[in-house]
Coordinates of C-alpha atoms in Angstrom, one line a residue:
Chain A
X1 CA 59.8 66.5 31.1
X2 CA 61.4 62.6 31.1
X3 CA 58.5 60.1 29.9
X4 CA 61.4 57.9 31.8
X5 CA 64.0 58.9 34.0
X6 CA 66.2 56.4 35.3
X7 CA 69.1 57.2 37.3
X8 CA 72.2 54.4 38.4
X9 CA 69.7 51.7 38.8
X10 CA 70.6 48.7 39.9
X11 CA 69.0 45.6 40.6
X12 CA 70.1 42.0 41.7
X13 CA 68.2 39.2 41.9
X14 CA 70.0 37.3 45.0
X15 CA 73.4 37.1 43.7
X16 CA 72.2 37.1 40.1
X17 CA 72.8 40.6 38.1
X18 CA 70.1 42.1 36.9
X19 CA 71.3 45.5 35.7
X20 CA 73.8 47.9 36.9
X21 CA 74.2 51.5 37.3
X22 CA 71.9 52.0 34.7
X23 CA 71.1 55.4 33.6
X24 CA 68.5 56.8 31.3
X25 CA 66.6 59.5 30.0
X26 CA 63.2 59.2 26.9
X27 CA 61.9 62.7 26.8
X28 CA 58.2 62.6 26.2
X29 CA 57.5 62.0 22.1
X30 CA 60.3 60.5 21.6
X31 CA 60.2 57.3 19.8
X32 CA 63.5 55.4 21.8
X33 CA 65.1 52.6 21.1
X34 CA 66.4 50.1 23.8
X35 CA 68.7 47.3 22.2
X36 CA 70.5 44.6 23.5
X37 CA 70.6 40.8 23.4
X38 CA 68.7 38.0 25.4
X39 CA 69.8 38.1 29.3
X40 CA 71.6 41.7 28.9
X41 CA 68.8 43.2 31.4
X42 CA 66.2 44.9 29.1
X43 CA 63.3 43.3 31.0
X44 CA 64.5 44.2 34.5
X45 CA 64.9 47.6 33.5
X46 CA 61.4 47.5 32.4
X47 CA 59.9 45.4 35.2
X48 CA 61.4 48.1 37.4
X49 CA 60.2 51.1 35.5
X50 CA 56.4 49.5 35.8
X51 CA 57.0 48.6 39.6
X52 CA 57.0 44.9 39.6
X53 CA 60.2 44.7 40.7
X54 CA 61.6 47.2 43.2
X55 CA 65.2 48.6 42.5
X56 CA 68.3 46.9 44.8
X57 CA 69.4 50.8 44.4
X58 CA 69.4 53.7 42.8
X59 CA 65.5 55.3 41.1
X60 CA 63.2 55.3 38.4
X61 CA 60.5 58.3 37.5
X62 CA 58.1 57.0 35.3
X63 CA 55.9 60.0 34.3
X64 CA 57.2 62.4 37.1
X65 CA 56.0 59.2 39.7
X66 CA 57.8 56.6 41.1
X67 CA 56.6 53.3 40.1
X68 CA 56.6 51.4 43.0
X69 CA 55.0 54.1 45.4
X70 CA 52.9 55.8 42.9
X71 CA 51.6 52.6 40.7
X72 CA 48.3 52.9 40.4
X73 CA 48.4 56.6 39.0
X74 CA 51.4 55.9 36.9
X75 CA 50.3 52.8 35.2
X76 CA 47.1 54.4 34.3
X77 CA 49.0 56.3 31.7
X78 CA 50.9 53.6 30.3
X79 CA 50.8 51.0 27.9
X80 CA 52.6 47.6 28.4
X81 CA 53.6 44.6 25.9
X82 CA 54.8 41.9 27.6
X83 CA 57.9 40.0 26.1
X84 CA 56.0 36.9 27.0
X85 CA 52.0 37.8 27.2
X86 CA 50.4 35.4 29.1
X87 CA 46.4 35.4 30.0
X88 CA 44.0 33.3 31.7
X89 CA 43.7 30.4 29.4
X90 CA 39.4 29.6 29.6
X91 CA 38.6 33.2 28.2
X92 CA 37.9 34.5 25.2
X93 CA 39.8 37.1 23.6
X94 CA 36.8 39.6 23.2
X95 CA 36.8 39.1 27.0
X96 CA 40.6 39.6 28.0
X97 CA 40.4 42.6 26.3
X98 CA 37.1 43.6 28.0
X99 CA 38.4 42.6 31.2
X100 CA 41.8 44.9 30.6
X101 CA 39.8 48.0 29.8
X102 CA 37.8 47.1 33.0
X103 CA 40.7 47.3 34.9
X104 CA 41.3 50.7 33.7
X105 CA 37.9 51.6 34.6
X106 CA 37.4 52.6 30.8
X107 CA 35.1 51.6 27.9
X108 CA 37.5 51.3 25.2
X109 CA 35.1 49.0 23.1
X110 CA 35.5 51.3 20.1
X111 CA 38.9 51.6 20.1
X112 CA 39.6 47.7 20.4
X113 CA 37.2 47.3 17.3
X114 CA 39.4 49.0 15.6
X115 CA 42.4 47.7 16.6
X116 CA 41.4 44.1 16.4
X117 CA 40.5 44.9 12.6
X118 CA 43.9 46.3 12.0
X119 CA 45.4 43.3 13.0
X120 CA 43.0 40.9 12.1
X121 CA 42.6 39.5 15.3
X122 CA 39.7 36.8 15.6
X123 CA 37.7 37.7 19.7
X124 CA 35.5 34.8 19.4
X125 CA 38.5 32.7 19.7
X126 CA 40.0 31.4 23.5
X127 CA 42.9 32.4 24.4
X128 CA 44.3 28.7 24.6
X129 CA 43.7 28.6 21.2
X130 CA 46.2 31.0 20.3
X131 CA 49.7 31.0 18.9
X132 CA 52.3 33.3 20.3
X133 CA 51.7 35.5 17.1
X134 CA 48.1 35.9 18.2
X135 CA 48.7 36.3 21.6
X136 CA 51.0 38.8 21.1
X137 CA 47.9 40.6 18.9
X138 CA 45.6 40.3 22.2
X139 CA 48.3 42.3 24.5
X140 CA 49.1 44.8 21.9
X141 CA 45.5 45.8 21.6
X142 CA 45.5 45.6 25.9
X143 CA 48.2 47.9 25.5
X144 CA 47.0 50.7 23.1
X145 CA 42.7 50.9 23.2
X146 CA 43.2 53.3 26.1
X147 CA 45.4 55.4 24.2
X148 CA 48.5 55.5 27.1
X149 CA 50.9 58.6 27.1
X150 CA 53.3 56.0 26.8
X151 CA 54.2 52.7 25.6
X152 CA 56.3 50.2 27.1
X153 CA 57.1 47.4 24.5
X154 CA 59.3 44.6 25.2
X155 CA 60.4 42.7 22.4
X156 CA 56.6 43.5 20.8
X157 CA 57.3 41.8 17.3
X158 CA 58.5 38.2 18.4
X159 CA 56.0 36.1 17.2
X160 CA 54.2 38.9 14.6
X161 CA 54.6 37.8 10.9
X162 CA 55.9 40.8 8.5
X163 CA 52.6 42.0 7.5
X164 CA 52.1 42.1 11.0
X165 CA 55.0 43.8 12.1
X166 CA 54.5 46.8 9.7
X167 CA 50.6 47.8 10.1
X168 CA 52.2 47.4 14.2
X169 CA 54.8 50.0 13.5
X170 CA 52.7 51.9 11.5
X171 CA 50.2 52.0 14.3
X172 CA 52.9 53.5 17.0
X173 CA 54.4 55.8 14.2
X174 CA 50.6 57.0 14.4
X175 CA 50.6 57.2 18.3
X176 CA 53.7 58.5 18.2
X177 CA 52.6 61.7 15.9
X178 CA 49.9 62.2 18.4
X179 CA 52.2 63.0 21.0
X180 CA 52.6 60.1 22.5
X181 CA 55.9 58.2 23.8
X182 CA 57.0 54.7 22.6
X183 CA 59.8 53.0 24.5
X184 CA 60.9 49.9 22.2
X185 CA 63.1 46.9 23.5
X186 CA 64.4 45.0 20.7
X187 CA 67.0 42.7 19.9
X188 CA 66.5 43.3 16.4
X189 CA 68.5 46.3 15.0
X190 CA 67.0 46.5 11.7
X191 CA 63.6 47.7 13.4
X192 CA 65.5 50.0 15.8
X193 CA 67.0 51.5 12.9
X194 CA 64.3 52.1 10.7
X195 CA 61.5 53.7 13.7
X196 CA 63.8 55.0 16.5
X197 CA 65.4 58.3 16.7
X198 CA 67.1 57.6 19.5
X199 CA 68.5 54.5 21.3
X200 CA 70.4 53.3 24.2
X201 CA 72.5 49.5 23.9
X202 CA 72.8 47.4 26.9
X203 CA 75.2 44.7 27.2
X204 CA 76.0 42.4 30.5
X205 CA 73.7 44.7 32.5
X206 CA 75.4 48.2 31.8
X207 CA 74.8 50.9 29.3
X208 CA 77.0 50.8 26.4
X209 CA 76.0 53.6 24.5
X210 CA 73.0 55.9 24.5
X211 CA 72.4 58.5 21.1
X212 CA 70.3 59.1 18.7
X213 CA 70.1 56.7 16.2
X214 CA 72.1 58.5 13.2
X215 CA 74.9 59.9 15.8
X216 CA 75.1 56.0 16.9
X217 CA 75.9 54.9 13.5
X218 CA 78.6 57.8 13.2
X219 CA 81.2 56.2 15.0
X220 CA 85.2 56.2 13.6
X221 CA 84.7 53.1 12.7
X222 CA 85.0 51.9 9.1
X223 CA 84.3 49.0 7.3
X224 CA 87.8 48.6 5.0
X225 CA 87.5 45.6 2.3
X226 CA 91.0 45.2 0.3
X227 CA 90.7 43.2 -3.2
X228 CA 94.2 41.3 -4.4
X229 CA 95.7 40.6 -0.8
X230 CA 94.7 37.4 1.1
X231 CA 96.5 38.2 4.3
X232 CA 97.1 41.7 6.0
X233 CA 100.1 42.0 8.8
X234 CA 98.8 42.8 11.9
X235 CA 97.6 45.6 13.3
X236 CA 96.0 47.6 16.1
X237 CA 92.3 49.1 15.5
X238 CA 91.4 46.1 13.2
X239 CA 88.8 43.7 14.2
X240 CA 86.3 41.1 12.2
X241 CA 88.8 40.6 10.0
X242 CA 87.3 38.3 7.2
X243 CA 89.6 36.7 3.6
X244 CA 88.2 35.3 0.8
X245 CA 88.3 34.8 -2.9
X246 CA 91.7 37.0 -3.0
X247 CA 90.2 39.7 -0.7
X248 CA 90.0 41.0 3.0
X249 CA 87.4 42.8 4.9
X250 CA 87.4 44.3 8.3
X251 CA 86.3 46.9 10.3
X252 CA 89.0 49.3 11.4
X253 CA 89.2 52.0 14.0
X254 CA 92.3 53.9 14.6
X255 CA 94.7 56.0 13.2
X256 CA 93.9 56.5 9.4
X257 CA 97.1 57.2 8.2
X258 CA 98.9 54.1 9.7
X259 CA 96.2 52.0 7.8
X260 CA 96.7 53.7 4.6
X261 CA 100.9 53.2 5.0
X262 CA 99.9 49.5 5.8
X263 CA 97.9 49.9 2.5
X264 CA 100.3 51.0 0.5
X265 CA 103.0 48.0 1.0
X266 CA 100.2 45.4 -0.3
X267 CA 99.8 44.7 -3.6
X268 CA 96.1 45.8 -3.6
X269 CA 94.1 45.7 -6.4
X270 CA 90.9 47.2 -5.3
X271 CA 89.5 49.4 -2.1
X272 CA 86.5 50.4 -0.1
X273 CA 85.7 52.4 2.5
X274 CA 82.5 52.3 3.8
X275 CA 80.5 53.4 7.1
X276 CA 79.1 50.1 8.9
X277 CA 75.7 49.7 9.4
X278 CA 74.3 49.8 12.9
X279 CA 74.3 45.6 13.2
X280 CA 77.9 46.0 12.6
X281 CA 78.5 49.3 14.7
X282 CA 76.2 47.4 17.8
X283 CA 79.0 44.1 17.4
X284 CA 81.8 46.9 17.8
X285 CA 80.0 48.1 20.9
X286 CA 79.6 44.4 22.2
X287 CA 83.4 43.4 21.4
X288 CA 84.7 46.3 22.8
X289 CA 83.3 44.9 26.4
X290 CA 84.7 41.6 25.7
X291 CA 88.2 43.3 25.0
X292 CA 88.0 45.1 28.1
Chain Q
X1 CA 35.4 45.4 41.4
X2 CA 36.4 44.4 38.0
X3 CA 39.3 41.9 40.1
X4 CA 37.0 40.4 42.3
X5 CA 34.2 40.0 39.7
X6 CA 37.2 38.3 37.4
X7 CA 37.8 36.1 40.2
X8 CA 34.7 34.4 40.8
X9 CA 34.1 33.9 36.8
X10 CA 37.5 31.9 36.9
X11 CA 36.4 30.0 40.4
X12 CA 32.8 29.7 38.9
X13 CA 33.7 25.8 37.8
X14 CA 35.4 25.0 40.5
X15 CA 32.8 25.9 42.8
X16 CA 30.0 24.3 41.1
X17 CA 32.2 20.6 41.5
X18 CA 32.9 20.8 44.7
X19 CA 29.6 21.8 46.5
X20 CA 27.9 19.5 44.1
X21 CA 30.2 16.6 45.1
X22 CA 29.8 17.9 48.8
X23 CA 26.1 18.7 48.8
X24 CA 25.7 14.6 47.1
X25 CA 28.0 13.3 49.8
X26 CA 25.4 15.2 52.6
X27 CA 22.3 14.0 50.3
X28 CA 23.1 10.2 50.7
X29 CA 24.2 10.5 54.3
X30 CA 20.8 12.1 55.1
X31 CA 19.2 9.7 52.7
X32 CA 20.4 6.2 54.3
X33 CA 19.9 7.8 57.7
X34 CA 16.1 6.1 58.1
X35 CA 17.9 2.7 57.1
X36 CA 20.8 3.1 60.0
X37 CA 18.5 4.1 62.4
X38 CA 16.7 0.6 62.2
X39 CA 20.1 -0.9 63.7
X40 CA 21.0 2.0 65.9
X41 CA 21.4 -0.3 69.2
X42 CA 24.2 -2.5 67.6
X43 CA 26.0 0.8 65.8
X44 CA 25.6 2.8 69.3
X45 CA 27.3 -0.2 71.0
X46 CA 30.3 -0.8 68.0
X47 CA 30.6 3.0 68.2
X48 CA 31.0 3.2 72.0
X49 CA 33.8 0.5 72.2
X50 CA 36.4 1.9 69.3
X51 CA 38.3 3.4 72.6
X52 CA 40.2 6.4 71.7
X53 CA 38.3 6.6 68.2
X54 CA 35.3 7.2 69.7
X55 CA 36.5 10.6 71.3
X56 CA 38.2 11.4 68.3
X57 CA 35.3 11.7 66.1
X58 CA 33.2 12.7 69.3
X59 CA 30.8 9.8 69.5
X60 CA 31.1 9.4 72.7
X61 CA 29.2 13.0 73.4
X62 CA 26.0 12.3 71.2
X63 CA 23.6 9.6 70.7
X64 CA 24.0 8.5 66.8
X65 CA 20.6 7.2 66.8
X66 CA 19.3 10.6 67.0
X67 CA 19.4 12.4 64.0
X68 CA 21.2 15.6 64.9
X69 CA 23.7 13.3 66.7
X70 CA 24.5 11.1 63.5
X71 CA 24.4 14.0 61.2
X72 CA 26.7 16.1 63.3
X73 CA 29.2 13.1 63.1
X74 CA 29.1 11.5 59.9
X75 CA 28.4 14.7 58.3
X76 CA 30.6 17.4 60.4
X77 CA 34.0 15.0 59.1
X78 CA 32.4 15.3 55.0
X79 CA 32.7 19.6 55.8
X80 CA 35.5 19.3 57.8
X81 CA 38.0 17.7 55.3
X82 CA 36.2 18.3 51.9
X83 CA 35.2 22.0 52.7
X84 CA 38.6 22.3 54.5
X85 CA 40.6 21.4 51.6
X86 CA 38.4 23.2 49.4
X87 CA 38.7 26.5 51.2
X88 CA 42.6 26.3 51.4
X89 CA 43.0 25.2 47.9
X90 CA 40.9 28.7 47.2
X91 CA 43.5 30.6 50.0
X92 CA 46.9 29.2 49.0
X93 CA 46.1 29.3 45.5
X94 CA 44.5 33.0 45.1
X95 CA 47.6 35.1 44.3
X96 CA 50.3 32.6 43.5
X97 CA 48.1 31.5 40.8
X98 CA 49.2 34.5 39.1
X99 CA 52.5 34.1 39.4
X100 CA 52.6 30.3 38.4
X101 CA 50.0 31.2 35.1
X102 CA 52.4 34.4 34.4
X103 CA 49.2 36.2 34.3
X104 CA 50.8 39.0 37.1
X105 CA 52.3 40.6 34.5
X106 CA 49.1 41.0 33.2
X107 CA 47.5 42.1 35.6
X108 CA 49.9 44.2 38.2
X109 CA 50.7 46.2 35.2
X110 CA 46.9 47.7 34.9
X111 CA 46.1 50.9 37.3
X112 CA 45.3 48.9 40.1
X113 CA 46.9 48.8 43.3
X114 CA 48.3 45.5 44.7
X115 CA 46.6 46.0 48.1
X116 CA 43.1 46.3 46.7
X117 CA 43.9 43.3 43.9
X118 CA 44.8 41.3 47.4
X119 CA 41.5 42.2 49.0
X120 CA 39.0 41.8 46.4
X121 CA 41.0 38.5 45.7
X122 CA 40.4 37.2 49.6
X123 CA 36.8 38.8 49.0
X124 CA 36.4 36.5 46.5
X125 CA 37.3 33.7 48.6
X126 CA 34.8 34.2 51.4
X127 CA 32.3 34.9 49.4
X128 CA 32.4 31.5 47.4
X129 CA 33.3 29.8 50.8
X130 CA 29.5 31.5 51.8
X131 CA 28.2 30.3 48.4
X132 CA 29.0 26.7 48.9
X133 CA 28.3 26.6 52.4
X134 CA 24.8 28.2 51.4
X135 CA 23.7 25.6 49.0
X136 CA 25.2 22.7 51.3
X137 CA 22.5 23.8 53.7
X138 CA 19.6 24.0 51.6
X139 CA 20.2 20.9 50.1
X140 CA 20.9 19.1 53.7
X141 CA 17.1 20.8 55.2
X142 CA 15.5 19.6 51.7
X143 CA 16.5 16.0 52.5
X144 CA 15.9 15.9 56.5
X145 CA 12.3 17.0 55.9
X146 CA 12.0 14.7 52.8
X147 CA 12.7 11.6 54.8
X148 CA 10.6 13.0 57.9
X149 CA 12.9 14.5 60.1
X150 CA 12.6 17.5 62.1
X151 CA 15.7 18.8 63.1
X152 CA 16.5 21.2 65.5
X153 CA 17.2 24.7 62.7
X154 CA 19.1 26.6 65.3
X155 CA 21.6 24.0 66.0
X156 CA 21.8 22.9 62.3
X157 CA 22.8 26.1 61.4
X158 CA 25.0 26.6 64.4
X159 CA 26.9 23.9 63.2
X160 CA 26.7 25.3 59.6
X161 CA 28.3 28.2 61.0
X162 CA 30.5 26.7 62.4
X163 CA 32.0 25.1 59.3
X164 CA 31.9 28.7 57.6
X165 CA 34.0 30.0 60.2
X166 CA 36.0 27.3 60.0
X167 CA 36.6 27.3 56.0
X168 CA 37.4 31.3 56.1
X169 CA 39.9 30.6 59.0
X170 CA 41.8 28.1 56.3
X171 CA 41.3 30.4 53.6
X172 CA 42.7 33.1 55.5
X173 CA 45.5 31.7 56.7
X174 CA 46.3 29.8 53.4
X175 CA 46.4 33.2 51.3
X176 CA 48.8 34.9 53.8
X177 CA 51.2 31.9 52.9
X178 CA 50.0 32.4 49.0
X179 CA 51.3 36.0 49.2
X180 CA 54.8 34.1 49.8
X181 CA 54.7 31.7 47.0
X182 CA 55.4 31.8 43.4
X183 CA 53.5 28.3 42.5
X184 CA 53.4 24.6 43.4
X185 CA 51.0 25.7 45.8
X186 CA 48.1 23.3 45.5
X187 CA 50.1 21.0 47.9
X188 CA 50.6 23.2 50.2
X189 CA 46.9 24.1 50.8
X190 CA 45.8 20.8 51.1
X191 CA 48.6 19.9 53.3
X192 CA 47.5 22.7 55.7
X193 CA 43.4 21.5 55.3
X194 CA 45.0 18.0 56.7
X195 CA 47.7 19.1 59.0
X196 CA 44.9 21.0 60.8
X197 CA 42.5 18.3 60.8
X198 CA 44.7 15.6 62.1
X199 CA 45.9 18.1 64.7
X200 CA 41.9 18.0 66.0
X201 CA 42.0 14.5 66.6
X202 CA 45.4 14.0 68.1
X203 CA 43.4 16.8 70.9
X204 CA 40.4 14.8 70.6
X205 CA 42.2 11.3 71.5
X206 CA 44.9 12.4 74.1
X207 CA 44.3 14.3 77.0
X208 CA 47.8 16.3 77.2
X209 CA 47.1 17.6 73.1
X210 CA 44.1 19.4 74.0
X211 CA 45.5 22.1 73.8
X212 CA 45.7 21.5 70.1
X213 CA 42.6 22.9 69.9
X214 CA 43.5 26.1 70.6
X215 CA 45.8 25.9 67.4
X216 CA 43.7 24.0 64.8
X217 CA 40.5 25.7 63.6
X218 CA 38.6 22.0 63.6
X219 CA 38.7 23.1 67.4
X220 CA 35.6 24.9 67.0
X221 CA 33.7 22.6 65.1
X222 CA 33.1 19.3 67.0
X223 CA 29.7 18.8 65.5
X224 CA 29.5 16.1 68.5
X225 CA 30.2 18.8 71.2
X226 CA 27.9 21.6 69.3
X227 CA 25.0 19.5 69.3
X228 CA 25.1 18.4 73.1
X229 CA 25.8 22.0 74.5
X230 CA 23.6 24.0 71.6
X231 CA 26.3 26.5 71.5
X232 CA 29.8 27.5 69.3
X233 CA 32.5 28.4 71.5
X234 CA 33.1 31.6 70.6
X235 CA 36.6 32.0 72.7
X236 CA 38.1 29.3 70.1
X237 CA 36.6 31.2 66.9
X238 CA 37.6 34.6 68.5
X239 CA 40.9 33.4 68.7
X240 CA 40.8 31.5 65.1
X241 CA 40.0 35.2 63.9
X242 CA 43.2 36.8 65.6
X243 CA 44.6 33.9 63.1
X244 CA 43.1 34.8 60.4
X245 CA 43.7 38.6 60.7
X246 CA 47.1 38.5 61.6
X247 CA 47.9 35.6 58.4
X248 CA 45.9 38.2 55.9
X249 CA 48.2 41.1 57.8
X250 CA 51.6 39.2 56.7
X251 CA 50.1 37.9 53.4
X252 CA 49.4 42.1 52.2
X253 CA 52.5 43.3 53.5
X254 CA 54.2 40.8 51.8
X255 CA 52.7 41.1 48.4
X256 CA 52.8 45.3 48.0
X257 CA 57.3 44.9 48.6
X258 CA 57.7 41.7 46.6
X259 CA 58.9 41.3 43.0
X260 CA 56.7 40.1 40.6
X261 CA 58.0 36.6 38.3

């Protein structure tokens, strides 16, 4: 069964886009990327899929439920960090996280003890108290001390130091041995690479691409860097094209043949061929809606 | 009950400055009422020749020198407009508060369902309206009996009552609009609170705006026109609770289709 099941959502907000014809598919245990920059429609897709927003068309199955009919039963499954995670300023931390588990109608007290070690979170503190880093601690324990089927996490590491950031992943690497599915919205590639196996890129409010992670990166496009020239003639398939200190890099998809004749009639003294890595591969994806 | 219980922890402050500064208001009026009475000829006769005024405030229905008659004036306006405003400020701000503080994320995003959030939310409401109201009445029997009055209970706490009624119709009506908003909303509530209370005079002065009574829940609690009959008019409330039901009516339906900020 989908964890999430999305199909040609789309959502405006008045006249502002939001996201459209979205469609997407996280099987349950799967550890899934979602990648795109600020403004791209991440969140929406997310709001929608937790039934805080209701679709302008087209459905989300969150669970087997639909969010916005079946809420209550849905959200009791899942577990949801907030890009932004905002609390009631005058309590304490010990008691936002109380008050969360309360909501649930669940004693997680052992569970949050744990947590809050793990990420050396201070309870006795307020939660006007707190920078972003900490508050983001507060929501990620909200999110996991009822151990959820699956997690929702938008943008979960702004704000999280590096120390931070890997006793996090290596708490939903845990979660995610158990069985449980993690549904990651990043704008950071590096982490996307490193804990997803699959992912899905969103640009302008459409999906650009959705793979697994390894199949995203093997794409025809090279990475072609040329020592001894300074200027290459023009060319179809080449992009990013970079010179300096008597060399040329750029990325190249097309015909390979044509770029090797091209090759050939420049006095090259050097060459290398390389596969990009995924911050260049998700550029290529991005440019190639500009070209359009 | 975890929402409602969260609700009056975060009201808890709130509640404690405004019946405090309420109930002191009531404690001096009470308190400087054996001093007014001693020149109750001259106030009766200023009060009985401010022409329209007098009707507006209803003095010309009860004899201030009594002390039922100056409590249910000078009193019945310190309820009307501080409970008022108190009572909307609690409606209009009860969900939109959420949305302004971001903290519906938070919350909508926990197992509960928005129609039961709503309720224990509005719950919340009444009961600290009750609360207030509660302690406002103790304090005010305290003081009569301190300075040796002996009011009549039954139309003290019809008038009481009164006020209650009056304060849940605001609140009511005030968290139907707060279903609609997404902040700034502190205005709005006491805008309504004064709106309403103005509207009770305006019927009080002129003849052709009685009507207005029928509209404006400060209808029902002319403290002046309580104490001389020894009876609520129970049409007007009736009617104020057809308000109040069909506002809280709007205000759910609203907030289980809307989009969360």
């Amino acid at each position: 069964m989908e964890a999430i099941k999305v199909t040609s959502l789309t959502k405006y907000y008045g006249k502002a886009r939001g996201v459209i014809d979205v469609d997407l598919a996280v099987n349950e245990g799967d550890f899934f990327g979602f990648i795109g920059p600020n403004g791209a429609g991440k969140s929406t897709t997310i709001r929608t899929a937790l039934g805080l927003i209701k679709p302008t068309s087209g459905s989300v199955s969150v669970l087997g439920k639909e969010p916005f009919k079946d809420r209550k039963a849905m959200l009791s499954d899942v577990g949801y960090i907030p890009s932004e995670a905002m609390f009631y300023g005058g309590m304490r931390v010990s008691d936002c996280i109380k008050l969360s588990a309360d909501l649930r109608g669940m004693d997680c007290a052992e569970e949050a003890k744990k947590l809050c070690e793990r990420l050396s979170l201070d309870t006795t503190k307020k939660i006007n108290q707190l920078s972003l880093g900490n508050r983001k601690k507060v929501a990620i324990v909200c999110a996991m001390q009822h151990k959820p089927k699956l997690y929702v996490l938008d943008e979960p590491t702004s704000g999280l130091d590096p120390l931070m950031q890997k006793e996090f992943f290596s708490l939903l690497e845990e979660r995610n041995k158990e069985g449980a599915t993690i549904f990651l919205s990043s704008h950071i590639l590096s982490e996307v690479e490193r804990h997803c196996k699959k992912a899905a890129i969103i640009r302008e409010g459409r999906i650009a691409a959705c793979d697994s992670v390894d199949k995203l990166g093997q794409t025809n496009v090279k990475r072609v860097m040329l020592r001894g020239v300074e200027e290459i003639p023009a060319m179809d398939g080449i992009r990013d094209m970079k010179s300096e200190d008597n060399s040329v890099s750029f990325l190249y998809n097309g015909d390979v043949k044509s770029l090797l004749e091209m090759i050939i009639s420049l006095p090259v003294a050097d060459i290398t061929v390389a596969q990009p890595d995924l911050d260049e591969i998700f550029m290529h994806y991005y440019q190639e809606g500009e070209d359009r | 009950m975890t929402v409602f219980k969260h609700e009056m922890k975060q009201g808890k402050i709130s509640l404690i400055i405004w019946t405090g500064a309420i109930a002191f208001l009531f404690l001096t009026c009470v308190l400087i009422y054996p001093e007014m009475r001693g020149s109750v000829d001259e106030l009766n006769e200023m009060f009985a020749s401010m022409g329209n005024f007098t009707q507006a405030f209803g003095m010309d229905k009860v004899n201030i020198g009594e002390f039922m008659g100056f409590y249910a004036v000078e009193c019945g306006e310190i309820l009307g407009l501080g409970g008022g405003i108190f009572a909307a400020m609690l409606g209009v701000a009860s969900l939109s508060k959420e949305e302004r503080g971001r903290t519906a994320e938070f919350l909508l995003t926990h197992p509960v369902s928005r129609v039961s959030v709503a309720v224990q939310k509005l719950l919340a409401c009444v009961v600290q309206i009750i609360i207030m109201n509660a302690a406002i009445f103790a304090v005010t029997a305290v003081s009569a009996i301190a300075i040796g009055e002996e009011p009549d209970f039954k139309i003290l706490a019809l008038f009481h009552l009164a006020y209650v009624f009056l304060q849940i119709e605001l609140a009511a009506v005030t968290f139907g609009i707060s279903a609609f908003l997404r902040g700034g909303a502190i205005g709005i509530g006491i805008g309504a609170a004064a709106l309403m209370y103005f509207l009770s005079l305006v019927s009080n002065m002129v003849e052709s705006a009685e009507f207005l009574k029928y509209i404006t829940p400060f209808g029902y609690t002319d403290g002046a026109q309580i104490v001389s009959d020894g009876a609520l008019e129970w049409k007007l409330i009736a009617l104020g609770a057809v308000y109040s039901a069909a506002a809280i009516t709007c205000g759910l339906i609203k907030y289980t289709k809307k989009d969360i900020a």
